[in-house]
Amino acid sequence: MAAALTLARRAAGSSSPNPNVGCILVREGRVVGRGWTGPGGRPHAEAQALAAAGAQAAGATAYVTLEPCAHVSPRGPACAQLLVEARIAEAVVAMPDPDPRTAGRGIARLRAAGIAVVEGVMRAAAEAELAGFIQRATRALPELTLKLGLSLDGRIALADGQSQWITGETARAFGHLERARADAVVVGRGTFAADSPRLDVRLPGWRGHQPARVVVGHGAAPEGWETVTDIEGLLALARTRQWLRLLVEGGGTLAGSLLAADLVDRLVLLRAPILLGEGLGLAGFAATDLAAAHGRWRRVHTRLLGRDLLEILVRTR
Amino acid sequence: MAAALTLARRAAGSSSPNPNVGCILVREGRVVGRGWTGPGGRPHAEAQALAAAGAQAAGATAYVTLEPCAHVSPRGPACAQLLVEARIAEAVVAMPDPDPRTAGRGIARLRAAGIAVVEGVMRAAAEAELAGFIQRATRALPELTLKLGLSLDGRIALADGQSQWITGETARAFGHLERARADAVVVGRGTFAADSPRLDVRLPGWRGHQPARVVVGHGAAPEGWETVTDIEGLLALARTRQWLRLLVEGGGTLAGSLLAADLVDRLVLLRAPILLGEGLGLAGFAATDLAAAHGRWRRVHTRLLGRDLLEILVRTR
């Protein structure tokens, strides 16, 4: 399942409107097929893995990071049906599909065909990978990551707005990886005006997915970019486009508003070993009670990237 | 030498006005004596190790973290002379003594008596341990550590001054260890008024050194505490008392003034996984150039303490 999750990650950002799923078919101890969700959501991971396995799928065990879909769509057949037809012997499934059109019916279909199903293997990891998909299905909200490059004292820019560069090259490359996993990259109007960011994925050799680019606030934007006037507009656009993952890269006012509205699911903080003193930081929200501020964020990753320190935290409630 | 440095650390904070030094005597592969600087500076580490070894010191190798002193003081004999009289065979010395009364004369005395001397073993680690002693000898300044408990966004208190508690129990216990290593613990008037801190070392079973307690700013302080009106007063007091290590625990105004005056040698940052938004942070200084802000601090230690993240940085120039 860990290998299937790694495959799923390949499709992060590019699979929308569908979730990014990975599937591995194993027969007699050998991998006979591998698949992950294609660009734009098709083919599904299971269909791709079955195509690779061909006749060898019969009797195989399928490891799949999300319950196979049970609903026939105009875009393709139901994966549960494909697995039944391929006569796999067993399915190992990380998590149920929160889509009400499947929601257990995929696993029921497999079992009805005599296929043994093991559920919940590495469920927490699968749910973390599909946080945006789950949240879209349950709350009509994408997963929102706030990425900030900051100083030791929490500043994201000098008082005059200068912020290039607080973090070093390695940390910035990591930022590009985050962009590659997002459906859209978002900045506030002030950051757009101050930095003229390109917001694209610039990594050596990268030929994959490029996220949509969104500016929040009033004013013009370059050809091909999206503009919305406020956070409500951003969320409406995300719903229309069926985005699963948003990456917000600042500035302090937009970040503060999103935090105040409790819309940030994940923090990616890249902290440089510098002190900036009185400069720009998060604006527009203020904790009023220390006890209540605790327990809202859980560190899931801490690591040095060059001279900078990466911290990833997820919201706990 | 690593073991001798560990012994030296036992005397950190309590050895003033003398440097905290460690000494180990090894004869035929066995440790025959160990010593570290006593409270208030006497006995010296070498004298203590020689006393433990007795006649077994003859022919031994002495590992000592600082060049043995060459000057006879009213408080005791010169260690170089004691080592000669004990007829050690060899001395391994981490760093020269910056005190002009010794400054090479200790090693010369050993060599003149036919003792082989190896210099510079683990010199960088010894110099880091004795940074305050070196700085006092060379610039008449103590080593100044700024310890702050902060949020992810760099706040040290809510807007109303509330800061108890930002960090958790483990991080606070680490703060007490830092106090135990300091000659004096210092806070600004605002923090003193807001928090009524005790500034003593409170660790289970601790019966060692308690640092002096200093408030910077105008106003009264508890019996036994020191008060100074400003940073100049603090430095003058440190010179008078011959302190080697100051630990400043805030608040933002004092910390900002010390940083603006470039008097902070070491940063101990304990970062809680919380966001506080618009609250109190470092005040009274502001970087004006990002390029110049880089390269001033070097991370020497990063580690999780409970839910909090400890970062220790030292000034590079």
XYZ file of C-alpha atoms in Angstrom:
634
model
C 0.000 0.000 0.000
C 2.913 2.331 0.658
C 4.006 1.794 -2.944
C 0.456 2.424 -4.165
C 0.410 5.695 -2.194
C 3.658 6.709 -3.854
C 2.014 6.158 -7.221
C -1.005 8.182 -6.081
C 1.298 11.107 -5.256
C 2.435 11.238 -8.884
C -1.043 12.408 -9.833
C -1.380 15.041 -7.092
C -2.373 18.339 -8.666
C -3.038 16.905 -12.146
C -5.885 14.465 -11.401
C -8.629 17.008 -10.701
C -11.571 16.891 -10.769
C -10.864 13.312 -9.675
C -8.901 12.238 -6.607
C -5.316 11.112 -7.144
C -5.308 7.352 -6.602
C -2.659 4.652 -6.927
C -3.141 0.958 -7.665
C -0.759 -2.007 -7.725
C -1.644 -5.543 -8.840
C 0.432 -8.339 -7.302
C 0.268 -11.946 -8.407
C 2.364 -14.694 -6.861
C 4.639 -12.143 -5.223
C 5.285 -10.191 -8.413
C 3.951 -6.808 -9.434
C 1.977 -7.368 -12.635
C 0.407 -3.926 -13.023
C 0.697 -0.403 -11.687
C -1.487 2.624 -12.267
C -2.268 6.132 -11.080
C -4.978 8.585 -12.005
C -4.343 10.204 -15.367
C -4.336 13.958 -16.099
C -7.826 15.386 -15.694
C -8.909 12.244 -13.871
C -8.828 9.549 -16.561
C -7.907 6.772 -16.848
C -8.476 5.734 -13.257
C -5.605 4.021 -11.437
C -7.315 0.603 -11.443
C -8.062 0.729 -15.186
C -4.456 1.625 -15.912
C -3.086 -1.153 -13.680
C -5.477 -3.722 -15.220
C -4.463 -2.662 -18.722
C -0.812 -3.175 -17.788
C -1.492 -6.593 -16.239
C -3.705 -7.968 -18.997
C -4.509 -11.652 -18.417
C -2.149 -11.728 -15.436
C -4.720 -9.784 -13.403
C -6.711 -12.994 -12.897
C -6.047 -14.231 -9.373
C -4.061 -11.142 -8.413
C -4.325 -8.973 -5.318
C -5.154 -5.322 -6.018
C -3.761 -2.704 -3.629
C -5.698 0.494 -4.107
C -5.514 3.732 -2.119
C -9.234 4.530 -2.457
C -12.325 2.348 -2.727
C -12.876 1.506 -6.421
C -15.719 3.521 -7.908
C -19.084 1.829 -8.394
C -20.768 4.366 -10.645
C -20.584 4.320 -14.433
C -19.766 7.790 -15.708
C -19.909 9.080 -19.283
C -16.120 9.273 -19.041
C -15.537 5.594 -18.318
C -16.659 2.351 -16.709
C -16.837 1.671 -12.953
C -13.546 0.349 -11.605
C -15.224 -2.147 -9.256
C -16.837 -3.732 -12.304
C -13.489 -3.809 -14.174
C -11.803 -5.553 -11.233
C -14.594 -8.143 -11.073
C -14.360 -8.784 -14.786
C -10.590 -9.192 -14.550
C -11.210 -11.893 -11.918
C -8.822 -10.552 -9.268
C -8.758 -12.717 -6.126
C -8.393 -10.079 -3.442
C -8.557 -6.317 -2.959
C -6.754 -4.318 -0.255
C -8.326 -0.873 0.099
C -6.927 2.015 2.173
C -10.089 4.075 2.626
C -13.764 4.244 1.571
C -14.838 6.647 -1.175
C -16.587 9.707 0.342
C -18.328 10.306 -3.027
C -22.026 9.495 -2.330
C -22.269 7.752 -5.724
C -19.874 5.063 -4.431
C -19.670 5.268 -0.602
C -19.296 1.559 0.084
C -20.966 0.287 -3.073
C -17.599 -0.362 -4.730
C -16.492 -2.685 -1.960
C -19.939 -4.329 -1.834
C -19.760 -5.065 -5.547
C -16.334 -6.731 -5.129
C -17.520 -8.835 -2.223
C -20.700 -9.832 -4.063
C -18.460 -11.226 -6.801
C -16.582 -13.372 -4.272
C -13.492 -11.167 -4.060
C -11.939 -10.970 -0.570
C -11.629 -7.328 0.564
C -9.349 -5.996 3.307
C -10.230 -2.436 4.309
C -8.422 0.370 6.162
C -4.793 -0.536 5.408
C -2.743 2.699 5.828
C -5.996 4.582 6.008
C -4.560 7.617 7.808
C -1.878 8.117 5.161
C -4.427 7.719 2.361
C -6.775 10.198 4.025
C -3.946 12.713 4.399
C -3.144 12.358 0.701
C -6.797 12.844 -0.229
C -7.631 15.514 2.362
C -8.792 17.892 -0.356
C -11.014 15.271 -1.985
C -12.602 14.321 1.331
C -13.132 17.949 2.267
C -14.657 18.796 -1.107
C -17.057 15.874 -0.738
C -17.984 16.635 2.872
C -17.761 20.435 3.153
C -17.531 21.704 -0.440
C -14.077 23.160 0.363
C -10.695 22.395 -1.167
C -7.678 21.580 0.968
C -5.953 24.906 1.499
C -2.209 25.036 2.149
C -0.616 28.273 3.316
C 3.059 28.429 2.401
C 5.149 31.187 3.922
C 8.825 32.021 3.820
C 9.591 33.685 7.134
C 12.314 34.947 9.416
C 13.045 33.615 12.899
C 10.876 36.411 14.253
C 7.950 35.593 11.968
C 8.327 38.316 9.353
C 7.411 37.594 5.740
C 8.783 40.853 4.323
C 10.644 44.006 5.322
C 8.568 47.052 6.244
C 8.870 48.263 2.609
C 7.456 44.980 1.271
C 10.784 43.498 0.133
C 10.704 39.711 0.475
C 13.041 38.410 -2.232
C 14.665 36.475 -0.879
C 14.088 35.484 2.690
C 14.619 31.763 2.087
C 17.412 30.056 0.168
C 17.490 28.096 -3.061
C 16.692 24.672 -1.583
C 13.660 25.991 0.266
C 12.429 27.745 -2.868
C 12.796 24.530 -4.875
C 10.668 22.817 -2.237
C 8.096 25.557 -2.803
C 7.998 24.609 -6.476
C 7.253 21.000 -5.518
C 4.308 22.273 -3.492
C 3.093 24.190 -6.551
C 3.343 21.009 -8.640
C 0.929 19.296 -6.226
C -1.639 22.117 -6.297
C -4.576 22.731 -8.611
C -4.104 26.456 -8.190
C -1.575 28.835 -6.646
C -3.022 31.936 -5.031
C -1.588 35.288 -3.919
C -3.089 38.489 -2.588
C -3.104 41.673 -4.590
C -0.345 43.270 -2.506
C 2.091 40.397 -3.040
C 1.211 40.335 -6.732
C 2.017 44.048 -7.017
C 5.178 43.918 -4.888
C 6.813 40.744 -6.209
C 5.356 40.131 -9.707
C 5.510 36.404 -8.951
C 5.195 33.915 -11.831
C 3.653 31.218 -9.616
C 4.559 28.474 -12.070
C 6.459 25.256 -11.389
C 10.089 25.869 -12.294
C 12.086 22.735 -11.595
C 14.859 21.325 -13.772
C 13.321 18.917 -16.282
C 9.740 19.470 -15.096
C 7.246 18.827 -17.911
C 4.261 17.964 -15.726
C 1.230 19.793 -14.429
C 1.198 23.581 -14.125
C -1.293 24.945 -11.592
C -3.842 27.657 -12.312
C -2.828 31.100 -11.002
C -5.152 33.277 -8.995
C -4.910 36.822 -7.650
C -7.264 37.803 -4.826
C -8.259 41.491 -4.822
C -9.313 44.206 -7.224
C -7.287 44.926 -10.339
C -5.864 43.400 -13.481
C -3.889 40.194 -13.848
C -1.807 38.726 -16.679
C -3.415 36.850 -19.575
C -4.505 33.397 -18.453
C -4.594 34.199 -14.736
C -7.743 34.172 -12.676
C -8.842 37.084 -10.538
C -11.339 37.030 -7.706
C -12.220 39.947 -5.462
C -12.307 38.155 -2.126
C -12.108 34.843 -0.297
C -15.742 33.997 -1.095
C -14.891 34.471 -4.756
C -11.876 32.212 -4.385
C -13.940 29.435 -2.829
C -16.653 29.799 -5.476
C -14.019 29.525 -8.223
C -12.564 26.428 -6.548
C -16.023 24.826 -6.484
C -16.699 25.687 -10.133
C -13.357 24.276 -11.240
C -13.643 21.285 -8.866
C -10.204 22.025 -7.452
C -8.935 19.768 -4.692
C -5.830 21.629 -3.536
C -5.119 25.333 -3.242
C -1.670 26.692 -2.400
C -1.706 30.209 -0.981
C 1.670 31.930 -1.043
C 0.760 35.139 0.803
C 0.874 37.924 1.531
C 0.204 38.648 5.169
C -3.223 40.185 4.694
C -4.657 37.323 2.623
C -2.999 34.776 4.920
C -4.379 36.492 8.012
C -7.888 36.636 6.542
C -7.807 32.938 5.660
C -6.581 32.054 9.151
C -9.207 34.280 10.738
C -11.851 32.467 8.653
C -10.356 29.116 9.703
C -9.912 28.044 6.094
C -6.250 26.960 6.320
C -5.807 23.178 6.541
C -2.055 22.928 6.236
C 0.884 25.212 6.977
C 4.151 24.930 5.072
C 6.629 27.203 6.823
C 10.115 27.753 5.467
C 12.093 29.603 8.105
C 15.348 31.368 7.337
C 18.009 31.907 10.044
C 17.595 35.686 9.971
C 15.991 38.324 12.175
C 14.049 41.125 10.519
C 12.552 43.064 13.415
C 9.709 45.412 12.612
C 8.507 44.288 9.186
C 5.438 42.647 7.682
C 3.848 39.549 9.191
C 0.426 37.946 9.397
C -2.185 40.687 9.595
C -5.860 40.868 10.362
C -6.244 38.270 13.052
C -5.246 38.032 16.684
C -5.559 35.272 19.253
C -7.206 36.505 22.428
C -6.670 33.444 24.578
C -3.447 31.448 24.804
C -5.120 28.268 25.986
C -7.450 28.306 22.977
C -4.508 28.891 20.604
C -2.975 25.591 21.670
C -3.822 22.264 20.098
C -5.038 23.649 16.773
C -1.911 22.661 14.801
C 0.050 19.457 14.755
C 3.584 19.255 13.388
C 3.831 16.444 10.851
C 7.231 17.205 9.344
C 10.360 19.113 10.394
C 13.484 19.169 8.316
C 16.406 21.357 7.349
C 16.467 22.514 3.724
C 19.846 24.138 3.238
C 20.065 26.843 5.896
C 16.300 27.045 6.230
C 14.015 24.992 8.395
C 10.889 23.429 6.920
C 7.943 22.852 9.227
C 4.687 21.328 7.987
C 1.689 21.456 10.293
C -1.882 20.327 9.798
C -4.978 21.662 11.486
C -6.288 19.337 14.161
C -9.855 20.584 14.395
C 38.849 15.763 25.563
C 35.115 15.268 24.955
C 34.859 13.837 28.483
C 36.853 16.762 29.880
C 34.456 19.181 28.138
C 31.539 17.363 29.725
C 33.162 17.942 33.124
C 33.713 21.606 32.227
C 29.994 21.996 31.519
C 29.210 20.977 35.105
C 30.766 24.240 36.268
C 29.011 26.493 33.730
C 27.319 29.336 35.569
C 28.900 28.583 38.948
C 32.610 29.043 38.148
C 32.612 32.824 37.740
C 34.707 34.895 37.920
C 36.823 32.025 36.552
C 36.188 30.083 33.356
C 34.575 26.658 33.665
C 37.282 24.135 32.876
C 37.433 20.345 32.901
C 40.478 18.102 33.428
C 41.008 14.342 33.183
C 44.210 12.481 34.103
C 44.789 9.184 32.305
C 47.553 6.749 33.164
C 48.102 3.467 31.346
C 44.641 3.702 29.791
C 42.846 4.290 33.101
C 41.298 7.505 34.386
C 43.136 8.311 37.629
C 41.710 11.765 38.292
C 38.913 14.103 37.165
C 38.222 17.699 38.046
C 36.181 20.749 37.119
C 36.266 24.319 38.313
C 34.733 24.721 41.759
C 32.010 27.205 42.749
C 33.343 30.749 42.564
C 36.342 29.540 40.579
C 38.310 27.433 43.084
C 39.716 24.861 43.147
C 40.768 24.830 39.543
C 40.011 21.719 37.491
C 43.656 20.634 37.316
C 44.167 20.979 41.077
C 41.064 18.907 41.722
C 42.115 16.178 39.269
C 45.639 16.042 40.734
C 44.252 15.764 44.258
C 42.117 12.825 43.157
C 45.015 11.098 41.409
C 47.591 11.549 44.176
C 50.803 9.661 43.385
C 49.179 8.138 40.292
C 49.492 11.486 38.500
C 53.187 10.755 37.871
C 53.575 9.706 34.243
C 49.930 10.436 33.394
C 48.471 12.364 30.460
C 46.395 15.408 31.438
C 43.464 16.355 29.169
C 42.474 19.918 29.952
C 39.957 22.153 28.161
C 41.941 25.379 28.695
C 45.648 26.109 28.956
C 46.715 25.651 32.608
C 47.227 28.999 34.343
C 50.790 30.249 34.839
C 50.149 33.026 37.332
C 50.137 32.575 41.080
C 47.049 34.230 42.556
C 46.290 34.974 46.199
C 43.545 32.347 45.785
C 45.815 29.455 44.823
C 48.912 28.193 43.053
C 49.452 28.153 39.288
C 48.136 24.961 37.718
C 51.043 24.674 35.272
C 53.375 24.525 38.286
C 51.191 21.900 40.003
C 51.229 19.698 36.886
C 55.036 19.971 36.684
C 55.413 19.089 40.340
C 53.107 16.065 39.914
C 55.451 14.870 37.146
C 52.788 14.260 34.493
C 54.261 12.963 31.218
C 52.033 14.701 28.693
C 49.390 17.429 28.461
C 46.633 17.688 25.822
C 45.184 21.210 25.768
C 42.088 22.330 23.843
C 42.733 26.085 23.649
C 45.138 28.776 24.854
C 44.191 30.995 27.796
C 43.117 34.462 26.558
C 43.944 35.888 30.022
C 47.061 38.069 29.432
C 48.565 36.793 32.700
C 48.855 33.309 31.141
C 48.479 33.602 27.310
C 50.917 30.856 26.382
C 53.064 30.963 29.513
C 51.276 27.938 30.985
C 52.152 25.757 28.023
C 55.714 27.160 27.931
C 56.212 26.244 31.576
C 55.070 22.643 30.923
C 57.368 22.300 27.930
C 60.295 23.783 29.816
C 59.838 20.995 32.364
C 60.042 18.350 29.633
C 56.325 17.625 29.427
C 55.045 16.899 25.912
C 52.166 19.246 25.016
C 49.548 18.705 22.269
C 47.547 21.853 21.540
C 44.221 22.591 19.806
C 42.404 19.279 20.360
C 38.626 20.030 20.080
C 39.496 23.703 20.141
C 36.235 24.870 18.483
C 34.095 23.047 21.061
C 36.196 24.419 23.922
C 35.951 27.952 22.519
C 32.177 27.632 22.194
C 31.967 26.530 25.828
C 34.152 29.453 26.943
C 32.719 32.071 24.571
C 31.851 34.332 27.507
C 35.301 34.032 29.036
C 37.005 34.811 25.715
C 34.699 37.730 25.039
C 35.200 39.180 28.507
C 38.972 38.967 28.059
C 38.937 40.421 24.541
C 36.003 42.870 24.508
C 35.010 43.294 28.166
C 31.576 41.849 27.334
C 29.858 38.732 28.687
C 28.332 36.143 26.377
C 24.724 37.183 26.018
C 22.043 34.588 25.258
C 18.571 35.711 24.269
C 15.974 33.064 25.068
C 12.481 33.510 23.681
C 9.374 31.372 23.724
C 7.531 32.199 20.531
C 4.695 31.226 18.262
C 5.060 30.054 14.657
C 4.453 33.632 13.587
C 7.106 35.049 15.914
C 4.932 36.418 18.695
C 6.202 36.346 22.269
C 2.940 37.447 23.875
C -0.667 38.294 23.057
C -1.500 41.943 22.415
C -2.487 42.277 26.112
C 0.923 40.981 27.255
C -0.229 37.482 28.182
C 2.578 34.972 27.561
C 1.983 32.201 30.088
C 2.265 29.802 28.531
C 3.303 29.818 24.921
C 5.671 26.852 25.240
C 5.072 23.523 26.921
C 6.570 21.872 29.992
C 9.560 20.241 28.297
C 10.602 23.493 26.652
C 10.249 25.343 29.950
C 12.411 22.737 31.691
C 15.038 23.337 29.026
C 14.792 27.036 29.860
C 15.649 26.198 33.472
C 18.772 24.356 32.290
C 19.788 27.520 30.454
C 19.294 29.474 33.684
C 21.502 26.997 35.532
C 24.321 27.760 33.080
C 24.019 31.549 33.445
C 25.628 33.938 35.921
C 22.595 36.153 35.737
C 19.089 36.050 34.283
C 17.757 39.327 32.944
C 14.306 40.639 32.022
C 12.949 44.001 30.972
C 10.684 46.040 33.198
C 7.583 45.248 31.119
C 8.041 41.498 31.391
C 8.798 41.810 35.087
C 5.550 43.714 35.606
C 3.428 41.489 33.364
C 4.661 38.048 34.402
C 6.195 38.435 37.901
C 8.793 35.841 36.869
C 10.904 34.180 39.570
C 13.867 33.622 37.223
C 15.335 30.908 39.438
C 16.348 27.396 38.470
C 13.470 25.085 39.271
C 14.354 21.556 38.283
C 13.544 18.411 40.239
C 16.425 17.709 42.610
C 18.430 20.783 41.618
C 20.660 21.961 44.471
C 23.277 23.733 42.345
C 23.980 27.260 41.287
C 21.229 29.888 41.243
C 21.873 32.839 38.923
C 21.646 36.479 39.927
C 18.410 38.158 38.833
C 18.359 41.494 37.068
C 15.565 43.829 35.951
C 16.373 46.435 33.313
C 14.354 49.662 33.605
C 13.161 52.090 36.231
C 11.329 50.867 39.309
C 11.576 48.568 42.288
C 12.560 44.911 42.348
C 12.283 42.162 44.974
C 14.832 41.839 47.788
C 18.061 40.381 46.480
C 17.440 41.279 42.841
C 19.574 43.704 40.895
C 18.143 46.657 39.009
C 19.803 48.655 36.270
C 18.215 51.448 34.264
C 19.481 50.545 30.816
C 21.702 48.281 28.745
C 24.819 50.307 29.599
C 24.002 49.735 33.263
C 23.574 46.021 32.619
C 26.971 45.749 30.936
C 28.631 47.785 33.711
C 27.114 45.479 36.324
C 28.339 42.427 34.391
C 31.871 43.878 34.354
C 31.799 44.665 38.063
C 30.581 41.189 38.939
C 32.889 39.551 36.403
C 29.961 37.640 34.912
C 30.676 35.388 31.955
C 27.165 34.490 30.818
C 23.970 36.501 30.751
C 20.608 34.985 29.907
C 18.007 37.496 28.724
C 14.449 36.201 28.807
C 12.661 39.179 27.229
C 10.539 41.055 26.702
C 10.359 42.277 23.144
C 11.600 45.791 23.838
C 14.729 44.755 25.749
C 15.399 41.974 23.236
C 14.988 44.375 20.315
C 17.320 46.935 21.914
C 19.997 44.297 22.514
C 19.691 43.057 18.941
C 19.814 46.603 17.594
C 23.006 47.168 19.632
C 24.403 43.871 18.279
C 24.984 42.559 21.800
C 23.288 39.162 21.386
C 25.739 36.294 20.877
C 23.369 33.360 21.030
C 19.674 32.812 20.349
C 17.702 30.094 22.123
C 14.301 29.957 20.449
C 11.562 27.687 21.730
C 8.786 27.679 19.178
C 5.300 26.445 19.969
C 3.009 25.049 17.235
C 0.534 27.918 17.585
C -0.371 31.043 15.636
C -1.046 34.235 17.569
C -1.524 36.873 14.843
C -1.283 40.472 15.924
C 0.466 40.336 19.286
C 3.803 41.359 20.759
C 7.099 40.537 19.094
C 10.585 41.961 18.884
C 10.355 45.756 18.955
C 12.722 48.620 18.330
C 14.808 47.324 15.482
C 14.176 46.711 11.801
C 16.318 45.244 9.054
C 16.438 47.523 6.014
C 18.233 45.207 3.630
C 17.492 41.509 3.162
C 20.920 40.662 1.785
C 22.569 42.172 4.862
C 20.231 40.251 7.180
C 21.571 36.965 5.830
C 24.624 35.209 7.198
C 24.550 36.824 10.649
C 23.218 33.716 12.452
C 24.215 30.110 12.213
C 21.984 27.279 13.435
C 23.947 25.016 15.736
C 21.135 22.925 17.175
C 17.576 22.008 16.178
C 15.469 19.603 18.150
C 11.914 18.883 19.184
C 11.138 19.357 22.865
C 7.667 17.947 23.360
C 5.444 19.798 20.908
C 7.854 22.721 20.714
C 10.844 23.166 18.480
C 14.160 24.285 19.947
C 16.516 26.220 17.714
C 19.885 27.472 18.935
C 21.760 29.925 16.754
C 25.050 31.735 17.284
C 26.128 35.034 15.780
C 28.645 34.621 12.987
C 30.109 38.120 12.920
